[in-house]
Amino acid sequence: MALDFRAVEITYAISIQAIVARANSLKNSGVPDDIFQLDDLSVLDLSYNQLTEVPRELENAKNMLVLNLKQNSIDNIPNQLFINLTDLLYLDLSDNKLESLPPQMRRLVHLQTLILNNNPLLHAQLRQLPAMVALQTLHLRNTQRTQSNLPTSLDGLVNLSDVDLSCNELTRVPECLYTLSNLRRLNLSTNQISELSLCIDQWTHLETLNLSRNQLTSLPSAICKLTKLKKLYLNSNKLDFDGIPSGIGKLANLEEFMAANNNLELVPESLCRCAKLKKLVLNKNRLVTLPEAVHFLIDIEVLDVRENPNLVMPPKPVDRTSEWYNIDFSLQNQLRLAGASPATVAAAAGGSSPRDPLARKMRLRRRKDSTQDDQAKQVLKGMSDVAQEKNKKMEENGDLKYTDLKTRRWDQSLEKPHLNYSEFFTEDVGQLPGITVWQIENFVPTAVDEAFHGKFYEADCYIILKTLLDANGSLNWEIYYWIGQEASLDKKACSAIHAVNLRNYLGAESRCNREEMGDESDEFSQVFDHEISYIEGGTASGFYTVEDLHYVSRLYRVYGKKNIKLEPVPLKGTSLDPRFAFLLDHGLEIYVWRGGQATLSATTKARLFAEKINKNERKGKAEIVLLTQTQETPEFWESWGGQPEEIKANVPEDFRPPRPKLYKVGLGLGYLELPQINYRLSVEHKKRPKVDLLPEMRLLQSLLDTKSVYILDCWSDVFIWIGRKSPRLVRAAALKLGQELCSMLHRPKHAMVLRNLEGTECQVFKSKFKNWDDVLKVDYTRNAESVQKAEGISGKVQKDVEKKDQMKADLTALFLPRQPPMPLAEAEQLMEEWNEDLDGMEGFVLENKKFARLPEEEFGHFYTQDCYVFLCRYWVPVECEEDEEEKKKKRKKGVDGAGGGEDEDEEEDEEEEKQPEEDFQCVVYFWQGREASNMGWLTFTFSLQKKFENLFPGKLEVVRMTQQQENPKFLSHFKRKFIIHKGKRKAKEDSLQPSLYHIRTNGSALCTRCIQINTDSGLLNSEFCFILKVPFESTDNQGIVYTWVGRAADPDEAKLAEDIMNHMFDDSYSKQVINEGEEPENFFWVGIGPQKPYDGDAEYMKYSRLFRCSNEKGYFAVSEKCSDFCQDDLADDDIMLLDNGREVYMWVGTQTSQVEIKLSLKACQVYIQHMRSKEAAQPRKLRLVRKGNEPPAFTRCFHAWSVFRKPPA
């Protein structure tokens, strides 16, 4: 229907608010100008018409809120249109012919929805967007968007939650999107995106992400941090099995996962841990099977696996009640893993078996005949003793027993000496399957952390023990000792000696295998999965002192979009450019500097590169410092020789680094050959690449042959790569050639010749090659047995299929006995020793943002809102060079010799006179109350700590503590009078309010505290002592103080409570010690409040234990807190188990995952089952507790329970 507004008289209808005339074939001539004079007109919808331009006089509709001109033929927007329409909330200009937008659009500061889909806006830079601060929805579908015609930043659009950039020409995610922290819906489908940045973890509120129809081969692990993601679309990409991160199961809210038309052969098992998954679309892939856990997706509505010809659905898993997430939680298995004896494991198995009536009859019969069995055993013992004596006599007479006729091995007839190896190897070594590595350090083997297994220093020697189980379940061992190429003689000898000692200690029958650097056997390489790497340097020799490794400071400019590249530049302040990120390698300090105009992606990649340098080249000892322009530290500029006056752009726009050239060093007939490798036509390319693609290709690691030596010329650096099996003559020639090649051509002054051994390549060298990088191993779980029978699987997928990975779990702490309390005498002796070493102590308290000296009479008084610093000076005895055993030997020699005793005594007297005096050490204890902010710590580090470091260089140690988590040595200095008050030290408190203090000892007399609690009679306990202060209004008498002693309280603690009362209050208070049941009515119950029922015992103190359950190590582990635990030990992102002797409480924090909850529940059940077999008279019950809903039986196990503290400011 065609509509002509001219035929309708509407100019008099002044109350019209909305005009909707969509799909009416309207033309510009059919829209009268007068309608825009209507004052109340706020909605205009002229979509799906035939308009060729914006209606005239539209700018006069000043009250317009909604404007919809979709699906017309408009090719231009007049500049004056948005001068008056500043109140617009909704604007739809999609499906027109717009090529540009007027700059006046930046006046639309109230606009909430902007839709510009399907317009040829190729040259529109959209610089107006940052000014639209109220924008919530932005749709730019099919608008020819590229990286160059989008704004560089959208930081001001804090309300933007819906962005559509589909059907464009984007090759990567625009940088401006990473700053949109409130983004909820993002559509990037139908682009050319080939990779995602790690910065996507900024989208913490994202619910829908559409990446379909792109060029993605993998997803970054950071996508697992989008915990609110509900819908993830990945259709029509190039994803394979390795492309989906294994941690995708952390997306607990995921409801839809679509990855159709990809290259998936398998999907990670963790995907099936997304319990809310309703739609799983995997059609048109190469699926072979699915994880068995797919059967546990009870809410699944759509499972599309069509057009996967090789797919075999997994069988439904058998219900194994003792297994959870592939972990066997049975008590017998966990005891066996914890190292329990076979008898203990068998007893646990017997206790958990179902009751058998026949077995019960047999037990009764055995009990009845027990006396007869004892007599029979005595008879058998006597017979065996007679037989042994007879055999002994026959041996003495020369008669041989039958057993002696057997041939015996030569080593079985040798008597092994009784040697003690416990000072070198622990008792549990070689008792569990796995790999253990020791490094020879100062003649003694030192255990190496598991993270550094397979990484050997060239100047060190190592001992490697591989423990495995044979088919019969018996332990077998393989022992190797590895000799480094630069190792000293003492290390070589000690590695061989201690390897033999280890074999004797274990009683192993295997031989000790010698392995040399660069010539390792296949069996040895297989121990570390053929991933052995060498690192320059090593520990000091036992005989000689080795100089510390010298590091050359170098500066690199970071560039490159898809793959990071590093270009060395001069170490000057003028080399910095605000458009780039820079990496300063200063040895044990690595700085990452971000220019004011540098991208966040480049900075993130530079930080990851620095972490790889620290891990692989610095053994994790370097410190990585992130700096931004204008926020540099003085230490940063010290390495430059001073801060430059101005940092300005100095890199040309058309800068292109020279392409690296790879040469192979060879020996000809009497001369050296140096042919260049044509790496552009590498063997890794199955098909010959197109000519236009050749310049973009990079070096490949496969070009490097282990039997050869190569020179890589990068103009600013010359790298010499030496293969493990290369000839020595070629190595020497390559070093000489590299030096000559560097000096032949004109190069920058900072150019260097760098030597790289195979397996120890530096990260800068690796970055020159394509896909040569260290990738963390990821565990994939394969549950379907049918996968092993599948054909056509190759590569990493097949390796993962062949060996079924198992998740680890460590529940050893649950089976260890409870730590016994320290006896009072031992605690007092320890307290006395620590105070004897104390030469002096000074205290400071934070007042008005400065630390003021604390009077000595206030030592031991702490307030929850304050921060304190205590400087303690300790005497440290200097150890003599000669130990007591050597002195005894000298004395013995003196006694044996004629008249030598007097000379020895004189020598000893002279040595004692030459001994240096005692030295000292200073320790600074920083104490922070539960309600104090972190500003105290910052103030301390920038003020007092600097002064103390200048006063005591090299002799200062800083210990930071929080309330109720103090160091025992620090507590000992207050001699059990450690008092914690509420509030601030000098705050004006209401002095007429009563206050109650609870005195309690946790595990040791050292951990005794007197803490102010809520004034409530229900908190009293008959086994403890309390102090109650009841203030008066009188000026002569400030009030009365009671020391309340429970009827079951310890007498020593009652005496201590009285001493604390006298220490806390002076003579202006009336003091009185009262026993339970003798409380005066007039003041005590008036001060503490109405009488309430309270606990009559503290039996839970004998049983209380606190365990922490976490998977932060990469596997589920349970660890026990010390007996002096407190409320702040309840970590919000973990699960805690509390045993009070009657119940086992499973406390769940607010940030724990569902996996941790389920595994912790199984651990609880194992612990309860173990305690039932250990303490049958004290059975435990399981209780579930959420944070903030703790019952009194739970809170009373913690001293001075209060509200949970908020994160400090």
Tab-separated table of C-alpha atoms in Angstrom, residues 1106 1130-1132 1134-1140 1143-1152 1157 1160-1161 1164 1181-1198 1201 1204:
chain	number	residue	atom	x	y	z
A	1106	LEU	CA	41.950	-28.099	60.026
A	1130	LEU	CA	39.591	-20.193	55.838
A	1131	ALA	CA	40.508	-19.310	52.240
A	1132	ASP	CA	37.578	-18.150	50.146
A	1134	ASP	CA	39.329	-23.337	48.795
A	1135	ILE	CA	37.465	-25.944	50.808
A	1136	MET	CA	38.426	-26.582	54.430
A	1137	LEU	CA	37.805	-29.698	56.525
A	1138	LEU	CA	37.431	-29.191	60.288
A	1139	ASP	CA	37.445	-32.166	62.668
A	1140	ASN	CA	36.303	-31.418	66.238
A	1143	GLU	CA	31.758	-33.936	63.457
A	1144	VAL	CA	33.790	-33.323	60.336
A	1145	TYR	CA	32.719	-30.018	58.847
A	1146	MET	CA	33.222	-29.387	55.147
A	1147	TRP	CA	33.480	-25.590	54.859
A	1148	VAL	CA	32.842	-24.243	51.348
A	1149	GLY	CA	34.094	-20.801	50.277
A	1150	THR	CA	32.218	-18.558	47.891
A	1151	GLN	CA	34.736	-18.906	45.039
A	1152	THR	CA	35.244	-22.673	44.962
A	1157	ILE	CA	33.466	-29.514	46.054
A	1160	SER	CA	36.523	-32.673	48.780
A	1161	LEU	CA	33.332	-34.530	49.610
A	1164	CYS	CA	35.761	-36.230	53.703
A	1181	LYS	CA	29.481	-37.300	61.328
A	1182	LEU	CA	29.739	-35.244	58.150
A	1183	ARG	CA	28.380	-31.677	58.189
A	1184	LEU	CA	28.309	-29.210	55.271
A	1185	VAL	CA	28.911	-25.519	56.092
A	1186	ARG	CA	28.757	-22.539	53.754
A	1187	LYS	CA	30.696	-19.360	54.426
A	1188	GLY	CA	28.682	-17.024	56.654
A	1189	ASN	CA	26.435	-19.806	58.045
A	1190	GLU	CA	28.828	-21.438	60.523
A	1191	PRO	CA	27.181	-23.073	63.587
A	1192	PRO	CA	28.524	-22.495	67.148
A	1193	ALA	CA	30.070	-25.991	67.233
A	1194	PHE	CA	32.199	-24.856	64.279
A	1195	THR	CA	33.066	-21.321	65.398
A	1196	ARG	CA	34.138	-22.306	68.917
A	1197	CYS	CA	37.118	-24.175	67.451
A	1198	PHE	CA	38.540	-20.790	66.414
A	1201	TRP	CA	35.602	-15.820	66.051
A	1204	PHE	CA	34.938	-12.259	58.070
